[in-house]
Short mmCIF file of C-alpha atoms in Angstrom, two decimals:
data_model
loop_
_atom_site.label_atom_id
_atom_site.label_comp_id
_atom_site.label_asym_id
_atom_site.label_seq_id
_atom_site.Cartn_x
_atom_site.Cartn_y
_atom_site.Cartn_z
CA MET M 1 0.09 20.89 22.80
CA ARG M 2 1.16 17.78 25.35
CA ALA M 3 4.50 16.83 25.09
CA PHE M 4 5.55 13.30 26.75
CA MET M 5 9.36 13.05 26.53
CA GLY M 6 12.18 10.54 27.40
CA ILE M 7 10.06 7.25 26.29
CA PRO M 8 12.27 4.52 26.04
CA TYR M 9 11.20 2.63 22.84
CA ALA M 10 14.41 0.24 23.34
CA LEU M 11 16.50 -0.96 26.10
CA PRO M 12 19.91 0.63 26.96
CA PRO M 13 22.20 -0.63 24.34
CA VAL M 14 25.29 -1.18 27.12
CA GLY M 15 27.28 -3.92 28.09
CA GLU M 16 26.50 -6.62 26.12
CA LEU M 17 24.00 -5.15 23.42
CA ARG M 18 26.35 -2.31 22.61
CA PHE M 19 26.80 -3.33 18.75
CA LYS M 20 23.84 -5.57 18.26
CA SER M 21 20.32 -5.03 17.17
CA PRO M 22 17.90 -2.97 19.51
CA VAL M 23 15.71 -4.65 22.33
CA THR M 24 12.47 -3.73 22.57
CA HIS M 25 11.69 -1.97 25.60
CA PRO M 26 9.42 -4.13 27.70
CA GLY M 27 7.48 -1.47 29.57
CA TRP M 28 6.46 -0.86 32.86
CA GLN M 29 4.29 -0.90 35.81
CA GLY M 30 2.77 2.18 36.75
CA GLU M 31 3.35 6.21 35.97
CA ARG M 32 6.69 7.11 34.36
CA LEU M 33 6.90 11.09 34.79
CA VAL M 34 8.09 12.05 31.14
CA ILE M 35 8.19 15.78 31.34
CA LYS M 36 11.87 16.68 30.19
CA ASP M 37 14.09 15.21 27.06
CA ALA M 38 16.05 12.11 27.81
CA PRO M 39 20.33 12.10 27.20
CA ILE M 40 21.01 12.63 23.53
CA CYS M 41 23.36 9.67 22.30
CA MET M 42 27.22 9.98 22.68
CA GLN M 43 28.50 11.46 20.03
CA ARG M 44 31.07 14.41 19.01
CA ASP M 45 30.64 16.68 16.16
CA PRO M 46 32.21 17.10 13.10
CA PHE M 47 30.14 19.70 11.61
CA ARG M 48 31.10 22.13 13.94
CA ARG M 49 34.85 21.23 13.92
CA ASP M 50 34.41 20.45 18.35
CA MET M 51 36.28 18.79 20.26
CA LEU M 52 34.00 17.56 23.21
CA ILE M 53 32.45 14.21 23.36
CA GLU M 54 28.62 15.06 24.87
CA GLY M 55 25.72 12.51 25.87
CA SER M 56 25.06 9.00 26.57
CA GLU M 57 25.04 5.80 25.54
CA ASP M 58 21.59 4.72 27.42
CA CYS M 59 19.88 7.39 24.86
CA LEU M 60 17.24 4.98 22.80
CA TYR M 61 14.39 7.56 23.64
CA LEU M 62 11.63 9.46 22.16
CA ASN M 63 9.34 12.56 22.40
CA VAL M 64 5.67 12.49 21.52
CA TYR M 65 3.88 15.51 20.40
CA THR M 66 0.18 16.15 20.65
CA PRO M 67 -2.53 18.92 20.44
CA GLU M 68 -4.12 19.49 23.41
CA ILE M 69 -6.96 20.44 21.48
CA LEU M 70 -8.36 20.09 18.41
CA THR M 71 -8.49 23.73 15.80
CA SER M 72 -10.39 21.47 13.52
CA GLU M 73 -13.16 19.00 13.80
CA PRO M 74 -12.39 16.22 16.10
CA LYS M 75 -11.10 13.34 14.20
CA ALA M 76 -10.69 9.94 15.58
CA THR M 77 -7.19 9.84 14.79
CA LEU M 78 -4.42 12.24 13.43
CA PRO M 79 -1.75 12.46 10.78
CA VAL M 80 1.71 11.12 11.89
CA MET M 81 5.15 12.94 11.58
CA VAL M 82 8.17 11.21 12.55
CA TRP M 83 11.32 12.93 12.67
CA PHE M 84 14.82 11.60 12.03
CA HIS M 85 17.42 14.32 12.66
CA GLY M 86 20.24 14.74 10.39
CA GLY M 87 24.06 14.94 11.34
CA GLY M 88 25.39 12.68 9.37
CA TRP M 89 24.99 9.41 11.33
CA GLN M 90 27.68 11.03 13.87
CA CYS M 91 25.96 13.51 15.92
CA GLY M 92 22.71 15.76 15.92
CA ALA M 93 19.87 14.47 18.33
CA GLY M 94 15.44 14.52 18.48
CA ILE M 95 15.34 16.45 21.73
CA SER M 96 12.78 19.46 22.16
CA THR M 97 16.02 22.14 22.39
CA PHE M 98 17.02 20.77 18.63
CA TYR M 99 13.73 19.95 16.97
CA GLY M 100 10.90 21.28 19.23
CA PRO M 101 7.13 21.30 18.18
CA ASP M 102 6.32 24.77 18.38
CA PHE M 103 5.73 25.24 14.78
CA LEU M 104 4.64 21.99 14.01
CA LEU M 105 2.04 21.51 16.40
CA ASP M 106 -0.08 25.17 15.20
CA HIS M 107 -1.49 21.76 13.25
CA ASP M 108 -3.37 18.97 13.66
CA ILE M 109 -0.55 16.51 13.39
CA ILE M 110 1.20 14.36 16.29
CA LEU M 111 4.67 14.80 16.07
CA VAL M 112 7.32 11.82 17.24
CA SER M 113 11.30 12.50 17.27
CA ALA M 114 13.75 10.30 18.65
CA ASN M 115 17.45 9.68 19.30
CA PHE M 116 19.12 6.84 17.40
CA ARG M 117 22.88 5.03 18.29
CA LEU M 118 25.82 7.48 16.11
CA GLY M 119 29.48 7.29 14.83
CA PRO M 120 31.06 3.69 15.91
CA LEU M 121 28.23 3.05 18.30
CA GLY M 122 25.55 2.86 15.91
CA PHE M 123 27.01 1.85 12.59
CA LEU M 124 30.95 -0.14 13.58
CA SER M 125 30.51 -3.43 10.88
CA THR M 126 33.15 -6.19 10.80
CA GLU M 127 31.08 -7.29 7.35
CA THR M 128 30.61 -10.48 9.39
CA LEU M 129 27.55 -11.79 11.69
CA ASP M 130 29.54 -11.15 14.68
CA CYS M 131 28.66 -6.78 14.40
CA SER M 132 26.83 -6.51 11.13
CA GLY M 133 26.12 -3.36 11.35
CA ASN M 134 23.50 -0.90 10.70
CA TRP M 135 22.57 -0.18 14.26
CA GLY M 136 21.30 3.46 14.21
CA LEU M 137 19.08 2.49 11.31
CA LYS M 138 17.84 -0.57 13.24
CA ASP M 139 16.89 1.62 15.70
CA GLN M 140 15.16 3.81 13.76
CA LEU M 141 13.10 1.30 12.72
CA GLU M 142 12.22 0.23 15.63
CA VAL M 143 11.04 3.81 16.75
CA LEU M 144 8.50 3.04 14.00
CA ARG M 145 7.49 -0.16 15.07
CA TRP M 146 6.96 1.52 18.61
CA VAL M 147 4.54 4.05 16.54
CA ARG M 148 2.61 0.88 14.61
CA THR M 149 1.87 -0.07 18.48
CA ASN M 150 1.73 2.97 20.33
CA ILE M 151 0.64 6.00 19.00
CA ALA M 152 -3.03 5.58 18.92
CA SER M 153 -3.24 5.89 22.64
CA PHE M 154 -2.04 9.18 21.77
CA GLY M 155 -4.66 9.93 19.10
CA GLY M 156 -2.76 9.31 16.05
CA ASN M 157 -3.10 7.25 13.05
CA SER M 158 -1.05 3.92 12.52
CA SER M 159 -2.07 3.83 9.24
CA SER M 160 -1.06 8.01 8.55
CA VAL M 161 2.92 7.82 9.08
CA THR M 162 5.29 10.22 7.34
CA VAL M 163 8.68 9.51 8.14
CA PHE M 164 10.97 12.99 7.40
CA GLY M 165 14.35 14.18 8.23
CA GLU M 166 16.82 16.21 6.68
CA SER M 167 20.72 15.37 5.90
CA ALA M 168 21.33 11.80 7.13
CA GLY M 169 18.05 11.73 8.32
CA GLY M 170 16.45 11.99 4.86
CA ALA M 171 18.81 9.77 3.54
CA SER M 172 17.59 7.64 6.17
CA VAL M 173 13.55 8.16 5.18
CA THR M 174 14.84 6.88 1.81
CA TYR M 175 16.14 4.23 3.43
CA HIS M 176 13.44 2.75 4.97
CA MET M 177 11.60 3.47 1.33
CA LEU M 178 14.12 0.66 0.27
CA SER M 179 14.12 -2.33 3.39
CA ASP M 180 12.00 -4.60 3.36
CA LYS M 181 11.68 -4.60 7.16
CA SER M 182 10.53 -1.38 7.06
CA LYS M 183 7.74 -1.60 4.83
CA GLY M 184 4.20 -1.27 5.93
CA LEU M 185 5.55 1.08 8.35
CA LEU M 186 5.46 4.44 6.55
CA HIS M 187 3.48 6.11 4.14
CA ARG M 188 4.91 8.64 2.86
CA GLY M 189 8.39 9.82 2.87
CA ILE M 190 9.96 13.57 2.74
CA ALA M 191 13.55 13.49 2.67
CA GLN M 192 15.44 16.37 2.78
CA SER M 193 19.03 16.79 1.24
CA GLY M 194 19.46 13.58 1.41
CA THR M 195 18.98 10.32 -0.37
CA TYR M 196 20.98 6.75 -0.23
CA PHE M 197 22.56 7.65 -3.72
CA ASN M 198 24.43 10.84 -1.78
CA PRO M 199 28.37 9.46 -1.81
CA TRP M 200 28.67 9.76 2.57
CA ALA M 201 25.32 7.90 2.55
CA GLN M 202 25.73 5.12 0.17
CA PRO M 203 27.46 1.79 2.14
CA ALA M 204 31.06 1.66 1.88
CA HIS M 205 32.72 -1.02 -0.78
CA LYS M 206 33.54 -4.03 0.47
CA GLY M 207 36.20 -4.72 3.23
CA VAL M 208 36.04 -1.04 4.30
CA ALA M 209 34.10 -1.33 6.71
CA ALA M 210 35.88 -4.05 8.21
CA LYS M 211 38.90 -2.22 7.87
CA ARG M 212 37.64 0.70 9.79
CA ALA M 213 36.57 -1.56 12.46
CA THR M 214 39.93 -3.24 12.73
CA LYS M 215 41.56 0.30 12.93
CA LEU M 216 39.31 1.54 15.79
CA ALA M 217 39.85 -1.30 17.34
CA GLU M 218 43.58 -0.28 17.40
CA LEU M 219 43.08 2.98 18.66
CA VAL M 220 41.28 1.79 21.53
CA GLY M 221 43.48 -0.98 22.48
CA CYS M 222 41.92 -3.68 21.14
CA SER M 223 43.65 -5.20 18.51
CA GLY M 224 46.57 -7.58 19.85
CA LEU M 225 44.17 -10.42 21.34
CA HIS M 226 44.37 -12.79 18.86
CA LYS M 227 46.57 -13.71 16.22
CA GLN M 228 43.72 -14.53 13.57
CA LYS M 229 43.41 -11.44 11.78
CA GLN M 230 39.35 -12.63 11.26
CA ASP M 231 38.73 -13.40 15.07
CA TRP M 232 36.44 -10.52 16.09
CA SER M 233 34.76 -12.32 18.93
CA SER M 234 37.98 -11.45 21.02
CA LYS M 235 38.32 -7.89 19.37
CA LEU M 236 34.36 -7.34 20.63
CA LYS M 237 34.59 -8.21 23.93
CA CYS M 238 36.64 -6.14 24.24
CA LEU M 239 35.30 -3.12 22.29
CA ARG M 240 32.19 -3.96 24.89
CA SER M 241 34.63 -3.85 27.87
CA ILE M 242 36.10 -0.32 26.73
CA ARG M 243 34.40 3.45 27.85
CA ALA M 244 31.90 4.22 25.71
CA GLU M 245 33.79 8.12 25.68
CA ASP M 246 37.22 6.20 24.16
CA ILE M 247 34.98 5.05 21.17
CA VAL M 248 33.22 7.95 20.59
CA ALA M 249 36.61 9.98 20.85
CA ALA M 250 38.68 7.93 18.26
CA LEU M 251 35.91 9.23 15.48
CA TYR M 252 38.70 11.89 14.69
CA ASP M 253 41.28 9.55 14.19
CA MET M 254 39.54 8.10 11.20
CA PHE M 255 39.54 11.31 8.88
CA ILE M 256 42.25 11.49 5.89
CA TRP M 257 42.05 15.30 5.69
CA ASP M 258 40.52 18.04 8.17
CA PHE M 259 37.64 16.16 8.29
CA ASP M 260 37.08 14.01 5.55
CA PRO M 261 35.56 10.82 4.41
CA MET M 262 32.63 12.96 5.77
CA ILE M 263 31.10 9.98 7.13
CA PRO M 264 33.47 7.30 8.28
CA PHE M 265 30.76 4.63 9.60
CA PRO M 266 28.05 5.48 6.95
CA PRO M 267 25.32 2.31 6.52
CA VAL M 268 27.09 -1.25 5.69
CA ILE M 269 25.44 -3.86 2.63
CA GLU M 270 25.26 -7.16 5.77
CA PRO M 271 25.42 -10.61 5.47
CA PRO M 272 21.67 -12.18 5.31
CA HIS M 273 20.70 -12.97 8.57
CA LYS M 274 17.14 -12.51 10.30
CA GLU M 275 17.55 -9.02 11.61
CA ALA M 276 19.17 -7.75 8.19
CA PHE M 277 18.50 -4.63 7.47
CA LEU M 278 20.58 -3.79 4.44
CA THR M 279 21.52 -6.67 2.34
CA LEU M 280 21.88 -5.63 -1.20
CA MET M 281 23.29 -2.17 -2.39
CA PRO M 282 20.60 0.32 -3.05
CA ARG M 283 21.12 0.48 -6.70
CA ASN M 284 20.50 -3.52 -6.94
CA VAL M 285 17.86 -3.65 -5.31
CA LEU M 286 14.99 -3.56 -8.51
CA LYS M 287 11.95 -1.47 -6.91
CA PRO M 288 12.30 -0.91 -3.76
CA HIS M 289 8.69 -0.83 -1.87
CA GLY M 290 8.87 2.99 -0.96
CA LEU M 291 8.30 4.11 -4.98
CA GLU M 292 5.35 2.75 -4.60
CA LEU M 293 4.83 6.04 -1.32
CA PRO M 294 4.52 9.55 -2.31
CA LEU M 295 7.49 11.70 -1.77
CA LEU M 296 8.39 14.94 -0.62
CA LEU M 297 12.05 16.11 -1.26
CA GLY M 298 14.47 18.70 -2.23
CA ALA M 299 17.59 20.56 -1.46
CA THR M 300 18.94 24.38 -0.58
CA SER M 301 20.35 25.93 -3.18
CA GLU M 302 24.09 25.91 -1.34
CA GLU M 303 24.41 22.47 0.05
CA GLY M 304 28.06 22.56 -0.07
CA LEU M 305 28.25 25.75 1.90
CA LEU M 306 28.81 22.95 5.02
CA LYS M 307 32.12 22.11 3.87
CA THR M 308 33.30 25.71 1.87
CA ALA M 309 31.94 27.79 4.84
CA ALA M 310 34.85 26.83 6.70
CA LEU M 311 37.29 26.69 3.62
CA LEU M 312 36.87 29.99 3.15
CA ASN M 313 36.99 31.53 6.79
CA LEU M 314 40.06 29.54 7.56
CA PRO M 315 43.21 30.51 5.75
CA GLN M 316 45.56 27.59 6.23
CA LEU M 317 42.86 24.82 5.45
CA MET M 318 42.08 27.27 2.14
CA GLN M 319 45.93 27.09 1.12
CA GLU M 320 45.94 23.31 1.98
CA PHE M 321 42.61 22.83 -0.25
CA LYS M 322 44.45 24.71 -3.27
CA THR M 323 47.58 23.63 -3.32
CA GLN M 324 46.82 19.76 -2.65
CA PHE M 325 44.06 19.74 -4.74
CA ASP M 326 45.17 16.42 -6.66
CA ARG M 327 44.73 14.35 -3.42
CA VAL M 328 42.60 16.01 -1.45
CA ILE M 329 39.20 16.37 -3.23
CA PRO M 330 38.98 12.61 -4.24
CA ILE M 331 39.07 12.39 -0.32
CA VAL M 332 36.13 14.76 0.34
CA LEU M 333 34.11 13.79 -2.78
CA ASN M 334 34.83 10.01 -2.07
CA TYR M 335 35.96 8.63 -5.21
CA ASP M 336 39.63 8.21 -4.00
CA HIS M 337 38.79 4.06 -3.67
CA HIS M 338 39.75 4.54 -7.67
CA ASP M 339 43.31 3.71 -8.85
CA ILE M 340 45.43 7.24 -9.34
CA ALA M 341 45.12 7.40 -12.86
CA LYS M 342 41.23 7.08 -12.66
CA GLN M 343 41.38 9.84 -9.51
CA MET M 344 43.44 12.01 -11.85
CA GLU M 345 40.95 11.89 -15.03
CA ILE M 346 37.93 12.32 -12.57
CA THR M 347 39.78 15.64 -10.86
CA ARG M 348 41.37 17.10 -14.37
CA GLN M 349 37.37 17.00 -15.94
CA ILE M 350 35.86 18.40 -12.49
CA GLU M 351 38.61 21.49 -12.35
CA HIS M 352 37.77 22.08 -16.46
CA PHE M 353 33.98 22.02 -15.39
CA TYR M 354 34.27 24.46 -12.28
CA PHE M 355 37.53 26.00 -12.70
CA LYS M 356 38.04 27.21 -15.95
CA THR M 357 40.28 29.92 -14.66
CA GLY M 358 41.63 28.08 -12.02
CA HIS M 359 41.39 28.26 -8.51
CA ASN M 360 41.31 31.97 -7.77
CA TYR M 361 38.09 31.31 -5.56
CA ASN M 362 37.62 33.48 -2.61
CA LYS M 363 35.00 34.51 0.14
CA SER M 364 33.61 36.99 -2.72
CA ASN M 365 34.20 34.86 -5.72
CA HIS M 366 32.94 31.04 -4.20
CA GLN M 367 29.93 29.90 -5.93
CA ASN M 368 31.51 27.70 -8.13
CA LEU M 369 33.78 26.06 -5.44
CA THR M 370 30.61 25.43 -3.10
CA ASP M 371 28.69 24.32 -5.89
CA LEU M 372 31.22 21.40 -6.63
CA ILE M 373 30.56 20.46 -2.74
CA SER M 374 26.58 21.02 -3.28
CA ASP M 375 26.53 18.99 -6.36
CA GLY M 376 29.47 16.33 -5.63
CA TRP M 377 27.65 15.45 -2.16
CA PHE M 378 24.00 16.59 -2.12
CA VAL M 379 22.67 17.27 -5.49
CA ALA M 380 23.67 14.25 -7.77
CA GLY M 381 22.80 11.94 -5.74
CA ILE M 382 19.39 13.46 -4.95
CA ASP M 383 18.78 13.79 -8.77
CA GLU M 384 19.78 10.16 -9.44
CA TYR M 385 17.14 9.19 -6.79
CA LEU M 386 14.79 10.97 -8.98
CA ARG M 387 16.08 9.26 -12.07
CA LEU M 388 14.76 6.27 -10.21
CA ARG M 389 11.31 7.44 -9.50
CA LEU M 390 10.39 8.81 -12.98
CA ASP M 391 12.57 6.09 -15.06
CA GLN M 392 10.56 4.10 -13.18
CA GLN M 393 6.79 5.78 -13.37
CA LYS M 394 7.34 5.90 -17.20
CA SER M 395 7.86 2.56 -17.45
CA ASP M 396 5.31 0.76 -15.41
CA GLY M 397 3.29 3.74 -13.96
CA VAL M 398 2.95 2.10 -10.19
CA ILE M 399 5.00 5.34 -8.74
CA GLY M 400 3.51 7.57 -5.93
CA PRO M 401 3.68 11.10 -6.56
CA THR M 402 6.54 12.96 -6.52
CA TYR M 403 7.38 16.94 -4.99
CA VAL M 404 10.60 18.51 -5.36
CA TYR M 405 11.69 21.63 -4.48
CA LEU M 406 14.88 23.63 -3.85
CA PHE M 407 14.93 26.13 -1.06
CA ASP M 408 16.47 29.06 -1.78
CA HIS M 409 16.04 31.95 0.53
CA LYS M 410 17.86 34.68 2.42
CA GLY M 411 17.33 34.79 6.29
CA SER M 412 17.69 36.67 9.02
CA ALA M 413 20.25 34.02 10.21
CA SER M 414 21.84 30.90 8.67
CA PHE M 415 23.86 28.06 9.26
CA SER M 416 26.94 28.63 7.17
CA GLU M 417 27.64 30.71 10.73
CA ILE M 418 27.56 27.02 12.83
CA PHE M 419 29.72 26.16 9.98
CA LYS M 420 32.17 28.20 10.61
CA GLY M 421 31.02 30.92 8.34
CA ASP M 422 30.94 34.90 9.07
CA ARG M 423 28.15 35.72 11.05
CA ASN M 424 27.91 39.29 8.99
CA GLU M 425 28.65 37.20 5.42
CA PHE M 426 25.70 35.72 3.54
CA TYR M 427 27.12 33.26 0.97
CA GLY M 428 24.22 31.42 0.20
CA SER M 429 21.25 29.34 1.13
CA CYS M 430 23.28 26.43 3.67
CA HIS M 431 22.82 22.69 4.08
CA ALA M 432 20.30 22.96 6.98
CA GLU M 433 19.19 26.45 6.36
CA GLU M 434 15.62 25.49 5.76
CA LEU M 435 15.06 23.82 9.30
CA GLN M 436 14.70 26.99 11.27
CA TYR M 437 11.70 27.40 9.28
CA LEU M 438 10.10 24.03 10.42
CA PHE M 439 11.43 24.16 14.23
CA PRO M 440 12.36 26.52 16.39
CA ILE M 441 16.00 25.22 16.25
CA GLY M 442 16.92 29.34 15.79
CA ARG M 443 16.13 30.00 19.40
CA GLU M 444 19.29 28.16 20.38
CA LEU M 445 21.91 28.99 17.12
CA PHE M 446 20.61 31.99 16.52
CA VAL M 447 19.71 33.76 19.30
CA SER M 448 20.26 37.22 18.11
CA ALA M 449 18.21 37.35 15.05
CA ILE M 450 14.76 38.25 14.43
CA PRO M 451 12.40 36.69 11.57
CA THR M 452 11.86 38.63 8.64
CA VAL M 453 7.84 39.26 7.34
CA LYS M 454 9.81 37.10 4.29
CA ASP M 455 11.22 34.71 6.82
CA LEU M 456 8.02 34.19 8.26
CA GLN M 457 5.68 34.04 5.55
CA LEU M 458 7.64 31.29 3.88
CA ARG M 459 7.52 29.53 7.30
CA LYS M 460 3.86 29.79 7.17
CA ILE M 461 4.06 28.01 3.40
CA MET M 462 6.44 25.41 4.85
CA LEU M 463 4.79 24.01 7.72
CA GLN M 464 1.05 24.23 5.73
CA SER M 465 3.03 22.42 2.70
CA TRP M 466 4.65 19.75 5.04
CA VAL M 467 1.76 19.06 6.66
CA ASN M 468 -0.92 18.92 4.55
CA PHE M 469 1.34 16.68 2.18
CA ALA M 470 2.02 15.01 6.02
CA SER M 471 -1.76 14.38 5.89
CA THR M 472 -3.19 13.68 2.25
CA GLY M 473 -0.01 12.36 0.25
CA ASN M 474 -0.19 16.51 -1.80
CA PRO M 475 1.73 20.01 -0.15
CA ASN M 476 -1.38 21.97 -2.41
CA PRO M 477 -3.74 23.29 0.44
CA SER M 478 -8.12 22.58 1.15
CA ASN M 479 -8.32 25.40 3.65
CA SER M 480 -5.09 27.53 3.73
CA SER M 481 -5.27 31.08 3.49
CA ILE M 482 -1.30 31.07 3.32
CA LEU M 483 -1.44 28.77 -0.09
CA LYS M 484 -4.62 29.88 -1.60
CA ASN M 485 -3.25 32.18 -3.88
CA LEU M 486 -0.04 30.56 -4.73
CA PRO M 487 0.23 28.19 -7.76
CA THR M 488 -0.36 24.60 -7.09
CA TRP M 489 2.86 22.49 -6.65
CA LEU M 490 2.18 19.94 -9.37
CA PRO M 491 4.30 17.15 -8.64
CA SER M 492 6.76 16.34 -11.35
CA THR M 493 6.21 13.20 -13.86
CA ARG M 494 8.91 13.16 -16.35
CA TYR M 495 12.53 14.25 -16.64
CA PRO M 496 13.76 17.47 -16.72
CA VAL M 497 12.33 17.84 -12.37
CA GLU M 498 9.58 20.31 -12.55
CA PHE M 499 10.04 22.00 -8.72
CA VAL M 500 8.91 24.70 -6.57
CA ARG M 501 11.40 27.34 -5.21
CA LEU M 502 11.45 28.44 -2.00
CA GLY M 503 12.09 31.54 -0.42
CA SER M 504 14.15 34.85 -2.11
CA LYS M 505 17.13 36.12 -1.62
CA MET M 506 16.07 39.54 -3.28
CA ASP M 507 15.65 42.66 -0.08
CA ASP M 508 13.03 43.78 -1.80
CA ASP M 509 10.97 41.21 -2.36
CA ASP M 510 7.69 41.83 -0.20
CA GLU M 511 5.23 39.79 -2.08
CA VAL M 512 4.50 36.50 -1.06
CA GLN M 513 4.42 34.97 -4.51
CA GLN M 514 7.89 35.19 -4.66
CA LEU M 515 8.41 32.85 -2.13
CA PHE M 516 7.15 30.13 -3.86
CA ARG M 517 7.61 30.03 -7.88
CA LEU M 518 7.01 27.15 -10.31
CA GLU M 519 10.57 26.54 -12.36
CA ALA M 520 11.92 22.92 -14.22
CA LYS M 521 15.13 21.95 -15.08
CA LEU M 522 16.23 21.40 -11.37
CA MET M 523 20.20 22.73 -11.92
CA GLN M 524 20.14 20.99 -15.04
CA HIS M 525 23.40 22.02 -16.36
CA ARG M 526 25.37 20.30 -13.29
CA VAL M 527 23.42 17.12 -13.24
CA ASP M 528 24.06 16.55 -16.35
CA PHE M 529 27.61 16.62 -16.10
CA TRP M 530 28.23 14.67 -13.05
CA ARG M 531 25.60 11.75 -15.14
CA GLU M 532 28.53 11.84 -17.55
CA LEU M 533 31.39 12.48 -15.60
CA LYS M 534 33.73 9.12 -16.01
CA PRO M 535 37.37 8.53 -16.88
CA HIS M 536 38.66 7.87 -20.11
CA VAL M 537 39.26 4.25 -20.21
CA PRO M 538 39.94 1.61 -23.15
CA SER M 539 37.06 0.70 -25.33
CA ASN M 540 37.23 -2.83 -23.84
CA THR M 541 37.15 -1.31 -19.62
CA HIS M 542 33.71 -1.65 -18.02
CA PHE M 543 33.59 1.65 -15.44
CA HIS M 544 30.13 3.03 -13.93
CA HIS M 545 29.81 6.64 -13.79
CA ALA M 546 32.44 8.04 -11.45
CA HIS M 547 28.81 9.47 -9.41
CA THR M 548 27.74 6.04 -9.60
CA ASP M 549 30.57 5.07 -7.53
CA LEU M 550 31.38 7.96 -4.98
#
């Protein structure tokens, strides 16, 4: 393959360009050396409970990977896959040591991966035109514009661009399928473990982002510069002069309990202006343009291990979680903006559904606890996005095909290790688990883990399915030996959802057919609970479903 690494797509967002939309890079004269990764965007990783601050504010670069020799018939242009990484819009990077091309470039595609601003540097908002926010999403938009302008020079087809991502990257995909700014820049989407309906991905309620901006200014010593509370100009001038490391360090002071709320600086609703990426709450956009595009989306079976792996292995944290459950769970699941009475009603219903026998969960008996976090953080929001597409299809039919999967596999290594799980324990298919089957990320994270035969088979199935979808909008094979003996992956056309279960947790399953099974009713009992969850309020009081407001 050929790798073009560290290509600048925007000017460094430093000094006066901090907390502003990206400025398109003007290019350069002559040759530029592009043989190594650019620095990652400055960040602090709360998911690993990491105290380290790393990266650079000068980080708006992308990598392009192309085949050196085509393995199929020569084509004028190749399908393009643009990867947006996860990490809660707080950490992660698009560099080769995280998301290298080693597996995907066995196929004839162009792969683009990119850095974008993170944390307060990427999403701080005053909710005014002074600092409207969504800088990280606007960086992604600039990447898509760069691809449209330049990818033909690398052999890519600018009319065949699939944007794919995981977690916050998956939610980013759905945001680009929502924002009119991105219309025409992508032609298919793959959203892994994230949509904008997930509570951590939704825009904060009005006033929350401004309060957090105020708190950040106070934390770094930029609050006492002007007597008027709403005068942001002096505060922002100060914030642009503060060391980036100090701003990123303050992220940890925004958490209320443990590392929650999960994402203190999510996307925001901006006041209308020329550069605005998002001006309406997603539920108020009647028909997002992305509904007409083909979509592949899904989840892992135990997403919630992102949180519960630490609970199960840090006794003091678990004790606090159990003894302060009524206070903690509204913070963890993002419904602490309700009044106390509503919070308690929601909490009681959650307890009745998941913990009928009490809070007796532990390392050997954690499934209901993990399911709770899985559903509250991921599954309910993914289900709501599926309902949006399928309901629209039912009403007018002008909807792209929707392919759904559930990753449910026991491999030689698990991401639960990264989130403070016990290396010798298998808790389930953790959040981010499927990444090691699309990228050689395990090479850095799980050095001693040797992939099993099943792991290698599943890798081939997923890579071929993802590439087929990126090429044609259909994950099924045209000439793939690994997929030809498997059932046809049908798009889901109605509710309850039809899906493919990818992987196997059975140690004695050696048949490739066991790694790819057609099923229906994706976690139906659990998603029905979240759809119907609401506190008991007087009949004359209007109240949205709880997960609508989470």
